[in-house]
Short mmCIF file of C-alpha atoms in Angstrom, two decimals:
data_model
loop_
_atom_site.label_atom_id
_atom_site.label_comp_id
_atom_site.label_asym_id
_atom_site.label_seq_id
_atom_site.Cartn_x
_atom_site.Cartn_y
_atom_site.Cartn_z
CA MET M 1 -40.17 8.37 22.18
CA SER M 2 -38.68 9.51 18.89
CA GLY M 3 -35.32 9.79 20.60
CA ASP M 4 -35.20 5.99 20.79
CA ARG M 5 -35.50 5.58 17.06
CA PRO M 6 -32.49 4.66 14.90
CA THR M 7 -31.10 7.61 13.00
CA LEU M 8 -30.84 5.56 9.79
CA PRO M 9 -33.10 2.95 8.22
CA PRO M 10 -31.89 -0.65 8.53
CA VAL M 11 -29.91 -1.92 5.57
CA ARG M 12 -30.02 -5.39 4.07
CA LEU M 13 -26.44 -6.51 3.58
CA ASN M 14 -25.25 -9.37 1.42
CA SER M 15 -23.69 -12.32 3.20
CA GLU M 16 -20.06 -12.05 4.27
CA ALA M 17 -19.14 -14.67 1.67
CA GLU M 18 -20.72 -12.59 -1.12
CA LEU M 19 -19.13 -9.40 0.16
CA ALA M 20 -15.71 -11.08 0.40
CA ARG M 21 -15.99 -12.19 -3.22
CA ASP M 22 -16.82 -8.63 -4.21
CA ALA M 23 -13.83 -7.37 -2.21
CA LEU M 24 -11.42 -9.76 -3.92
CA SER M 25 -12.71 -8.75 -7.34
CA ALA M 26 -12.41 -5.00 -6.67
CA PRO M 27 -9.91 -3.81 -9.33
CA LEU M 28 -7.63 -1.91 -6.97
CA LEU M 29 -7.34 -4.70 -4.40
CA ALA M 30 -6.86 -7.26 -7.18
CA ARG M 31 -3.96 -5.16 -8.53
CA ALA M 32 -2.48 -4.87 -5.06
CA VAL M 33 -2.58 -8.67 -4.73
CA ARG M 34 -0.83 -9.11 -8.09
CA LEU M 35 1.94 -6.73 -7.11
CA ALA M 36 2.33 -8.42 -3.73
CA ARG M 37 2.92 -11.73 -5.50
CA TRP M 38 5.31 -10.00 -7.91
CA ALA M 39 7.39 -8.42 -5.14
CA GLY M 40 10.74 -10.08 -4.47
CA PRO M 41 14.32 -9.51 -3.36
CA ASP M 42 15.02 -7.31 -6.37
CA THR M 43 12.07 -5.00 -5.71
CA GLN M 44 13.44 -1.61 -4.72
CA VAL M 45 11.45 0.84 -2.62
CA GLY M 46 12.00 4.36 -1.40
CA ALA M 47 12.16 5.69 2.13
CA GLY M 48 8.34 5.86 2.37
CA GLY M 49 7.85 2.31 1.10
CA GLU M 50 6.88 3.47 -2.39
CA LEU M 51 8.21 1.76 -5.49
CA VAL M 52 11.18 3.62 -6.92
CA GLU M 53 10.39 5.37 -10.16
CA GLU M 54 12.56 3.03 -12.20
CA GLN M 55 10.43 0.04 -11.18
CA LEU M 56 7.02 1.53 -11.94
CA PRO M 57 7.06 0.53 -15.65
CA ALA M 58 7.79 -3.10 -14.72
CA ALA M 59 5.01 -3.01 -12.12
CA ALA M 60 2.61 -1.57 -14.69
CA THR M 61 3.55 -4.32 -17.13
CA GLU M 62 2.85 -6.91 -14.40
CA LEU M 63 -0.65 -5.45 -14.13
CA GLY M 64 -1.16 -5.61 -17.89
CA LEU M 65 -0.96 -1.82 -18.12
CA GLY M 66 2.41 -1.50 -19.81
CA ASP M 67 0.94 0.27 -22.85
CA ASP M 68 -1.27 2.57 -20.79
CA GLN M 69 0.23 6.02 -20.25
CA ASP M 70 -1.38 6.02 -16.78
CA GLY M 71 -0.05 2.52 -16.05
CA PRO M 72 2.75 3.69 -13.72
CA ALA M 73 0.31 5.81 -11.73
CA TYR M 74 -2.08 2.86 -11.36
CA ALA M 75 0.83 0.66 -10.31
CA SER M 76 1.96 3.20 -7.73
CA GLU M 77 -1.56 3.40 -6.29
CA ALA M 78 -1.91 -0.39 -6.11
CA TRP M 79 1.51 -0.75 -4.51
CA ARG M 80 0.60 1.75 -1.82
CA VAL M 81 -2.53 -0.26 -1.01
CA ALA M 82 -0.47 -3.46 -0.90
CA VAL M 83 1.98 -1.94 1.56
CA ASP M 84 -0.59 -0.25 3.79
CA THR M 85 -2.77 -3.38 4.05
CA GLY M 86 0.11 -5.71 4.90
CA LEU M 87 0.10 -7.60 1.60
CA VAL M 88 3.70 -6.47 1.20
CA ASP M 89 6.38 -6.07 3.86
CA VAL M 90 8.94 -3.34 3.32
CA GLN M 91 12.46 -3.62 4.69
CA ASP M 92 14.36 -0.39 5.17
CA ALA M 93 17.68 0.09 3.45
CA PRO M 94 20.78 -0.59 5.53
CA GLU M 95 22.25 2.55 7.01
CA ALA M 96 24.44 4.33 4.52
CA SER M 97 28.11 5.07 5.28
CA GLY M 98 29.11 8.60 6.06
CA ASP M 99 30.57 9.04 2.60
CA GLU M 100 27.22 8.47 0.87
CA ASP M 101 24.92 11.39 0.23
CA GLU M 102 22.09 9.56 -1.47
CA ASP M 103 19.34 7.84 0.43
CA GLY M 104 19.52 4.07 0.30
CA GLU M 105 16.79 1.94 -1.20
CA GLY M 106 14.85 -0.64 0.77
CA THR M 107 13.47 -3.95 -0.42
CA ALA M 108 10.08 -5.64 -0.29
CA SER M 109 8.74 -9.13 0.24
CA VAL M 110 5.39 -10.88 0.49
CA GLY M 111 3.47 -9.79 3.58
CA GLU M 112 1.59 -11.99 6.02
CA ASN M 113 -1.80 -10.64 4.97
CA LEU M 114 -1.43 -11.99 1.45
CA GLY M 115 -1.87 -15.47 2.90
CA VAL M 116 -4.79 -14.26 5.00
CA LEU M 117 -6.43 -12.80 1.92
CA THR M 118 -6.11 -16.02 -0.07
CA ALA M 119 -6.83 -18.56 2.68
CA GLY M 120 -8.62 -16.62 5.41
CA SER M 121 -12.29 -16.43 6.27
CA PRO M 122 -14.68 -13.97 4.60
CA SER M 123 -14.46 -11.73 7.68
CA ASP M 124 -10.64 -11.76 7.36
CA VAL M 125 -10.92 -10.69 3.74
CA LEU M 126 -13.35 -7.91 4.60
CA ALA M 127 -11.07 -6.62 7.36
CA ILE M 128 -8.24 -6.23 4.83
CA TRP M 129 -10.62 -4.63 2.35
CA LEU M 130 -11.66 -2.10 5.00
CA ASP M 131 -7.99 -1.24 5.48
CA ALA M 132 -7.72 -0.71 1.71
CA PHE M 133 -10.81 1.49 1.84
CA ASP M 134 -9.11 3.59 4.52
CA VAL M 135 -6.07 4.02 2.25
CA VAL M 136 -8.21 5.19 -0.66
CA PHE M 137 -10.31 7.43 1.59
CA ALA M 138 -7.10 9.15 2.72
CA ASP M 139 -6.04 9.60 -0.91
CA ALA M 140 -9.45 11.02 -1.81
CA THR M 141 -9.19 13.68 0.90
CA ALA M 142 -5.57 14.58 0.15
CA PRO M 143 -4.87 17.93 -1.53
CA MET M 144 -4.09 18.26 -5.23
CA ILE M 145 -0.47 19.42 -5.51
CA ASP M 146 0.77 20.78 -8.83
CA ASP M 147 4.26 21.79 -7.76
CA PHE M 148 5.52 20.25 -4.53
CA ALA M 149 8.59 22.52 -4.43
CA ASP M 150 6.38 25.58 -3.96
CA LEU M 151 5.16 24.15 -0.64
CA VAL M 152 8.56 23.70 0.98
CA GLY M 153 9.50 26.53 3.29
CA GLU M 154 12.94 27.94 4.02
CA ASP M 155 13.34 25.49 6.90
CA GLY M 156 12.76 22.54 4.57
CA GLU M 157 9.37 21.73 6.11
CA ILE M 158 6.10 21.61 4.19
CA ASP M 159 4.06 24.78 4.65
CA PHE M 160 0.54 23.39 4.86
CA GLU M 161 -0.98 26.86 5.12
CA ARG M 162 -0.06 27.45 1.49
CA LEU M 163 -2.25 24.49 0.56
CA GLU M 164 -5.32 26.08 2.15
CA TRP M 165 -6.17 22.51 3.12
CA ASP M 166 -7.72 21.39 6.38
CA PRO M 167 -7.37 17.58 6.58
CA GLU M 168 -10.05 17.26 9.26
CA GLU M 169 -12.49 19.39 7.29
CA GLU M 170 -11.84 17.43 4.11
CA ALA M 171 -12.38 14.11 5.90
CA ASP M 172 -15.58 15.36 7.55
CA PHE M 173 -16.91 16.51 4.17
CA LEU M 174 -16.36 13.14 2.50
CA GLU M 175 -17.70 11.28 5.55
CA GLY M 176 -20.81 13.44 5.35
CA VAL M 177 -21.19 12.81 1.63
CA LEU M 178 -20.91 9.06 2.08
CA GLY M 179 -23.37 9.21 4.97
CA ASN M 180 -25.89 11.10 2.83
CA LEU M 181 -25.31 8.70 -0.06
CA TYR M 182 -25.91 5.79 2.31
CA LEU M 183 -29.20 7.33 3.44
CA LEU M 184 -30.27 8.16 -0.12
CA THR M 185 -29.27 4.69 -1.33
CA VAL M 186 -31.07 2.63 1.27
CA SER M 187 -34.77 2.39 0.55
CA GLU M 188 -37.59 1.89 3.03
CA GLY M 189 -37.17 -1.84 2.46
CA GLY M 190 -33.51 -1.75 3.44
CA THR M 191 -32.16 -2.45 -0.04
CA PRO M 192 -30.34 -0.18 -2.51
CA GLU M 193 -32.43 1.95 -4.83
CA GLY M 194 -31.23 3.55 -8.06
CA PRO M 195 -28.18 5.80 -8.54
CA VAL M 196 -28.12 9.26 -7.02
CA PRO M 197 -27.46 12.30 -9.25
CA LEU M 198 -24.22 14.02 -8.27
CA PRO M 199 -25.88 17.48 -8.14
CA ALA M 200 -28.43 16.17 -5.60
CA LEU M 201 -25.67 14.69 -3.48
CA ALA M 202 -23.61 17.87 -3.60
CA ALA M 203 -26.68 19.96 -2.80
CA SER M 204 -27.43 17.77 0.22
CA MET M 205 -24.13 18.96 1.73
CA ILE M 206 -24.39 22.63 0.74
CA VAL M 207 -28.00 23.84 0.49
CA PRO M 208 -29.60 24.60 3.88
CA ASP M 209 -32.74 22.58 4.60
CA ASP M 210 -34.85 25.69 5.10
CA MET M 211 -33.71 27.44 1.91
CA GLY M 212 -36.25 27.89 -0.84
CA GLU M 213 -34.62 29.05 -4.06
CA PRO M 214 -30.80 28.64 -3.90
CA THR M 215 -28.79 31.82 -4.30
CA ASP M 216 -26.09 32.23 -6.93
CA ASP M 217 -23.47 31.84 -4.23
CA ILE M 218 -25.01 28.54 -3.07
CA LEU M 219 -25.20 27.27 -6.66
CA GLU M 220 -21.53 28.09 -7.13
CA GLN M 221 -20.68 26.16 -3.97
CA VAL M 222 -22.72 23.20 -5.27
CA SER M 223 -20.77 23.30 -8.54
CA ASP M 224 -17.47 23.36 -6.63
CA ALA M 225 -18.62 20.42 -4.52
CA MET M 226 -19.64 18.48 -7.65
CA MET M 227 -16.16 18.81 -9.13
CA ARG M 228 -14.60 17.85 -5.84
CA LEU M 229 -16.83 14.77 -5.61
CA ASP M 230 -16.18 13.86 -9.23
CA ASP M 231 -12.48 13.50 -8.44
CA GLN M 232 -13.17 11.63 -5.21
CA PHE M 233 -15.61 9.11 -6.66
CA ARG M 234 -13.19 8.37 -9.51
CA LEU M 235 -10.73 7.31 -6.78
CA LEU M 236 -13.28 5.39 -4.74
CA GLU M 237 -14.75 3.37 -7.61
CA PRO M 238 -11.75 1.02 -8.16
CA ILE M 239 -11.88 -0.21 -4.56
CA GLY M 240 -15.44 -1.39 -5.20
CA LEU M 241 -17.17 1.18 -3.01
CA VAL M 242 -19.32 2.82 -5.68
CA GLU M 243 -20.56 2.50 -9.20
CA TYR M 244 -19.86 5.88 -10.74
CA GLU M 245 -20.78 7.55 -14.00
CA PRO M 246 -18.48 10.61 -14.11
CA VAL M 247 -19.40 14.14 -15.07
CA ASP M 248 -19.47 14.45 -18.85
CA GLU M 249 -16.23 16.22 -19.79
CA ALA M 250 -18.04 17.88 -22.69
CA LEU M 251 -20.04 19.86 -20.14
CA MET M 252 -16.88 21.45 -18.85
CA ALA M 253 -15.86 22.33 -22.37
CA GLU M 254 -19.26 23.95 -22.88
CA VAL M 255 -19.42 26.09 -19.75
CA GLY M 256 -15.89 26.25 -18.40
CA ASP M 257 -14.14 24.34 -15.68
CA GLU M 258 -17.16 24.10 -13.38
CA PRO M 259 -20.55 23.10 -14.82
CA ALA M 260 -23.64 24.64 -13.30
CA PRO M 261 -26.13 22.20 -11.80
CA PRO M 262 -28.76 20.91 -14.25
CA VAL M 263 -32.09 22.70 -14.32
CA ASP M 264 -34.13 19.67 -15.42
CA ASP M 265 -33.97 15.88 -15.33
CA GLU M 266 -33.41 15.32 -19.05
CA ASP M 267 -29.62 15.28 -19.00
CA VAL M 268 -29.06 14.76 -15.28
CA ALA M 269 -26.90 11.70 -16.01
CA ARG M 270 -24.38 13.95 -17.77
CA TYR M 271 -23.70 15.62 -14.43
CA GLY M 272 -22.63 12.38 -12.78
CA MET M 273 -24.52 9.47 -11.21
CA VAL M 274 -23.34 7.44 -8.23
CA ARG M 275 -24.56 4.56 -6.13
CA LEU M 276 -23.05 2.56 -3.33
CA THR M 277 -22.41 -1.06 -4.23
CA PRO M 278 -23.42 -3.81 -1.77
CA LEU M 279 -19.77 -3.80 -0.69
CA GLY M 280 -19.91 -0.02 -0.39
CA LEU M 281 -22.96 -0.20 1.87
CA TYR M 282 -21.00 -2.59 4.08
CA GLY M 283 -17.94 -0.34 4.08
CA VAL M 284 -19.73 2.93 4.83
CA ARG M 285 -21.78 1.26 7.56
CA ALA M 286 -18.57 -0.10 9.12
CA ARG M 287 -17.13 3.42 9.28
CA MET M 288 -20.38 4.73 10.78
CA LEU M 289 -20.41 2.08 13.48
CA GLU M 290 -16.79 2.86 14.28
CA ALA M 291 -17.77 6.52 14.68
CA GLY M 292 -20.61 5.59 17.04
CA VAL M 293 -23.47 6.13 14.56
CA ASP M 294 -26.58 3.96 14.98
CA ALA M 295 -26.71 2.18 11.61
CA PRO M 296 -28.80 -0.99 12.00
CA ALA M 297 -28.69 -3.88 9.56
CA VAL M 298 -31.30 -6.54 8.98
CA GLY M 299 -30.12 -9.66 10.82
CA ASP M 300 -28.46 -7.84 13.73
CA LEU M 301 -31.13 -9.16 16.11
CA ALA M 302 -31.31 -12.76 14.89
CA ASP M 303 -29.21 -14.11 17.77
CA LYS M 304 -30.74 -11.91 20.46
CA GLY M 305 -33.74 -12.50 22.71
CA ALA M 306 -37.34 -11.70 21.85
CA ASP M 307 -37.24 -8.59 24.03
CA ALA M 308 -34.36 -7.21 21.93
CA LEU M 309 -36.20 -8.15 18.73
CA LEU M 310 -39.49 -6.45 19.65
CA ASP M 311 -37.75 -3.32 20.92
CA GLY M 312 -35.28 -3.27 18.02
CA ILE M 313 -37.85 -3.42 15.22
CA ALA M 314 -40.19 -0.97 16.92
CA TYR M 315 -39.59 1.75 14.34
CA PHE M 316 -38.29 -0.31 11.42
CA PRO M 317 -40.09 0.11 8.10
CA GLU M 318 -42.58 -2.70 7.55
CA LEU M 319 -40.52 -4.71 5.06
CA SER M 320 -37.38 -4.47 7.17
CA ALA M 321 -39.26 -5.46 10.34
CA ARG M 322 -40.66 -8.51 8.58
CA ALA M 323 -37.25 -9.51 7.19
CA GLU M 324 -35.64 -9.15 10.63
CA THR M 325 -38.40 -11.19 12.23
CA GLU M 326 -38.14 -13.94 9.61
CA GLN M 327 -34.41 -14.30 10.31
CA TRP M 328 -35.08 -14.41 14.05
CA LEU M 329 -37.78 -17.08 13.66
CA ALA M 330 -35.63 -19.18 11.33
CA ARG M 331 -33.24 -19.90 14.21
CA ARG M 332 -35.92 -21.17 16.60
CA GLN M 333 -38.61 -23.80 16.87
CA PRO M 334 -42.07 -22.21 16.38
CA ALA M 335 -43.40 -23.19 19.80
CA ASP M 336 -40.30 -21.88 21.59
CA ALA M 337 -40.36 -18.69 19.53
CA ALA M 338 -44.03 -18.09 20.33
CA ARG M 339 -43.49 -18.50 24.08
CA GLU M 340 -40.50 -16.17 24.03
CA LEU M 341 -42.33 -13.54 21.98
CA LEU M 342 -45.41 -13.59 24.20
CA ALA M 343 -43.32 -13.27 27.36
CA ALA M 344 -41.45 -10.30 25.88
CA ALA M 345 -44.69 -8.59 24.80
CA ARG M 346 -45.94 -8.12 28.36
CA GLY M 347 -45.59 -4.84 30.19
CA ASN M 348 -47.50 -1.65 30.99
CA ASP M 349 -44.63 0.67 30.04
CA ALA M 350 -44.88 3.15 27.16
CA GLY M 351 -43.34 0.67 24.71
CA GLY M 352 -45.73 -2.15 25.60
CA PRO M 353 -48.41 -1.52 22.93
CA LEU M 354 -45.82 -1.46 20.15
CA ARG M 355 -44.18 -4.65 21.44
CA ARG M 356 -47.54 -6.41 21.39
CA LEU M 357 -48.25 -5.17 17.86
CA HIS M 358 -44.95 -6.57 16.61
CA CYS M 359 -45.47 -9.74 18.63
CA GLN M 360 -48.78 -10.26 16.85
CA GLN M 361 -47.14 -9.63 13.48
CA ALA M 362 -44.34 -12.06 14.33
CA LEU M 363 -46.79 -14.75 15.45
CA ALA M 364 -48.53 -14.38 12.08
CA LEU M 365 -45.35 -15.81 10.50
CA THR M 366 -45.40 -18.94 12.68
CA GLY M 367 -47.21 -22.19 11.95
CA ALA M 368 -49.73 -24.39 13.72
CA SER M 369 -47.10 -25.73 16.11
CA ALA M 370 -47.19 -22.37 17.91
CA GLU M 371 -50.85 -22.86 18.87
CA PRO M 372 -50.28 -24.49 22.31
CA ALA M 373 -48.11 -21.57 23.40
CA VAL M 374 -50.70 -19.08 22.16
CA ARG M 375 -53.56 -20.87 23.94
CA GLN M 376 -51.65 -20.70 27.22
CA VAL M 377 -52.07 -16.90 27.32
CA LEU M 378 -55.81 -16.80 26.56
CA PRO M 379 -56.62 -15.86 30.20
CA ASP M 380 -53.89 -13.18 30.27
CA PRO M 381 -55.45 -9.68 30.40
CA GLU M 382 -52.66 -8.19 28.24
CA LEU M 383 -52.13 -11.03 25.76
CA GLY M 384 -55.49 -12.78 25.66
CA GLY M 385 -56.89 -10.44 23.03
CA LEU M 386 -54.06 -10.86 20.52
CA ALA M 387 -54.08 -14.62 21.19
CA ARG M 388 -57.76 -14.77 20.22
CA VAL M 389 -57.07 -12.77 17.05
CA TRP M 390 -54.26 -15.21 16.08
CA LEU M 391 -56.45 -18.26 16.70
CA ALA M 392 -59.43 -16.78 14.86
CA GLU M 393 -57.32 -15.99 11.81
CA ARG M 394 -56.41 -19.70 11.64
CA GLY M 395 -59.96 -20.91 12.05
CA ALA M 396 -59.20 -22.53 15.41
CA LEU M 397 -62.05 -24.11 17.35
CA ASP M 398 -62.98 -23.87 21.02
CA VAL M 399 -61.78 -20.28 21.40
CA PRO M 400 -63.50 -18.69 24.40
CA PRO M 401 -65.11 -15.32 23.64
CA PRO M 402 -63.32 -12.30 25.15
CA SER M 403 -64.84 -10.36 28.00
CA GLU M 404 -65.99 -6.81 27.39
CA THR M 405 -63.09 -5.61 29.51
CA MET M 406 -60.62 -7.45 27.29
CA ILE M 407 -62.26 -6.11 24.11
CA PHE M 408 -61.92 -2.49 25.19
CA TRP M 409 -58.42 -3.02 26.60
CA LEU M 410 -57.31 -4.48 23.24
CA ALA M 411 -58.90 -1.54 21.40
CA ILE M 412 -56.97 1.00 23.50
CA ASP M 413 -53.75 -1.02 23.16
CA THR M 414 -54.10 -1.30 19.39
CA ILE M 415 -54.65 2.43 18.87
CA ALA M 416 -51.78 3.24 21.24
CA ALA M 417 -49.46 1.11 19.12
CA GLN M 418 -50.58 2.77 15.90
CA LEU M 419 -50.10 6.20 17.42
CA ALA M 420 -46.59 5.23 18.51
CA VAL M 421 -45.49 4.34 14.98
CA GLU M 422 -47.17 7.43 13.51
CA GLY M 423 -48.71 5.30 10.81
CA ASP M 424 -50.88 6.28 7.87
CA LEU M 425 -53.34 8.94 9.08
CA GLU M 426 -56.18 7.73 6.86
CA GLU M 427 -55.81 4.15 8.07
CA LEU M 428 -55.73 5.34 11.68
CA GLN M 429 -58.91 7.36 11.17
CA GLU M 430 -60.62 4.32 9.66
CA LEU M 431 -59.55 2.24 12.66
CA VAL M 432 -60.97 4.81 15.08
CA GLU M 433 -64.25 5.13 13.16
CA GLY M 434 -64.57 1.35 12.93
CA LEU M 435 -64.05 0.79 16.66
CA VAL M 436 -66.53 3.48 17.64
CA GLY M 437 -69.06 2.24 15.10
CA GLN M 438 -68.86 -1.38 16.28
CA HIS M 439 -69.53 -0.64 19.92
CA SER M 440 -72.45 1.50 21.05
CA GLY M 441 -71.49 3.58 24.04
CA PHE M 442 -67.81 3.06 23.24
CA PHE M 443 -66.57 6.05 25.22
CA ASP M 444 -68.75 5.30 28.26
CA ALA M 445 -66.78 2.06 28.63
CA ALA M 446 -63.42 3.11 27.21
CA TRP M 447 -62.55 5.74 29.82
CA ARG M 448 -62.72 3.06 32.52
CA VAL M 449 -60.11 0.83 30.82
CA GLU M 450 -57.16 0.09 33.11
CA HIS M 451 -54.47 0.88 30.55
CA PRO M 452 -51.68 3.47 30.97
CA ALA M 453 -52.42 4.97 27.54
CA THR M 454 -56.21 5.28 27.91
CA ALA M 455 -56.36 9.06 28.31
CA ASP M 456 -53.84 9.72 25.52
CA VAL M 457 -55.68 7.37 23.15
CA LEU M 458 -59.05 8.98 23.84
CA GLU M 459 -57.60 12.45 23.24
CA ALA M 460 -56.17 11.24 19.94
CA MET M 461 -59.52 9.76 18.97
CA GLY M 462 -61.05 13.16 19.61
CA ARG M 463 -58.60 14.68 17.11
CA LEU M 464 -58.99 11.93 14.54
CA HIS M 465 -62.73 11.27 14.39
CA PRO M 466 -64.37 13.35 11.65
CA ASP M 467 -67.74 13.59 13.42
CA LYS M 468 -67.73 16.62 15.73
CA SER M 469 -70.17 15.16 18.22
CA THR M 470 -68.24 11.90 18.48
CA ALA M 471 -64.95 13.80 18.77
CA LYS M 472 -66.44 15.81 21.65
CA ASP M 473 -67.48 12.57 23.38
CA ALA M 474 -63.92 11.29 23.00
CA ARG M 475 -62.45 14.40 24.62
CA LYS M 476 -64.94 14.15 27.50
CA ALA M 477 -63.98 10.52 28.00
CA ALA M 478 -60.29 11.49 28.00
CA PHE M 479 -60.97 14.06 30.73
CA LYS M 480 -62.76 11.41 32.83
CA ALA M 481 -59.85 9.00 32.36
CA ARG M 482 -57.36 11.60 33.57
CA SER M 483 -59.60 12.58 36.50
CA ARG M 484 -59.87 8.95 37.54
CA VAL M 485 -56.09 8.72 37.72
#
């Protein structure tokens, strides 16, 4: 059954409108927009669409970075994003005459996507932002080149072997890091927790799960990965993906170019701290979904049927399951929702007990107007027990008492559901002890229950009950149940 579970916990995403506002305010995209509006007939670009070097100071001034020594570099980065996201259209230079040796310069104009970004829907804005994220991701996985001339071979082609750079490996590494950061960032409730120390994130990619004390070689690899990630997160922060506190440069001055991982928590922040922003959660999840990863989000099931809801939240953490259910209920009338939930909860398959558990929890969020639908299933052998529980919790009158058969069937169904979710062991033991204590001769009746999980539940009760004699009775009852089948 565990194979049906999502590989990642569900995340609570901000609304598309909120995410779109965050995207528009991301510094790098905002700069790209400013340069797109600045571009005109006199803007000169090179063969690759880049701004010619002579125009970078003017572009930096347009961004308010004229006095910043890194202004031209920031302008170049923003221009590349503008071009690659369609905020700017580049026109190639006209073909040069045979007498000319120099490459011609192209021109640039406002691209179609600039209008989409300013007047489009939130989903349109986010689509452009995702394109910008792709551009920055590619930059973050590109090699650091000190002297480009050294890489050009005798044939004039770039010799990538000299770089010792595997583009696929670099991309896989950063994808893995962002996936781990996503998992570490999303709490059991589906919302972001605090920042993640960079050493922990690097170690999650390097240190084997079964390793006790890391070796010196592993620690050196972690340090290398930290420095690599420090550079990459500095690039990813301006697009709004992360909030990043870089590695303290004083550390590198103290111990050389590569700081060793911290040995305690006192100064862990000096080694870098990172967290995905709400926009970053959206962006990383989008890449995961594109890669075929199961990355659920709260609200995915709001427009689906009750069967999809009950199956979908089967292994959600409690807070996420409740949030998903609340969104689902908000789009339906209580009576209609109750009928749909109860119909979806039926079934003697392996997932039935868990569906009925979540159905009962969902019905607890409905009001009195659901009562007629609940009363309709009182005679139902599968649903009558949970219907009586719902009515009793609301102090309803004229509720017929359950038959002994229904009582024991509900007991088996309830334990089967708890076993399926692998809940708190102590709570499960208390449930087992309580059921056995409330009913004398519990096992004499329980093994006869016509429920597909009867034998498995009785075996589990034998493992869970602390009293040896009672546990032995449970195992005997399990044997009888299996023999009867």
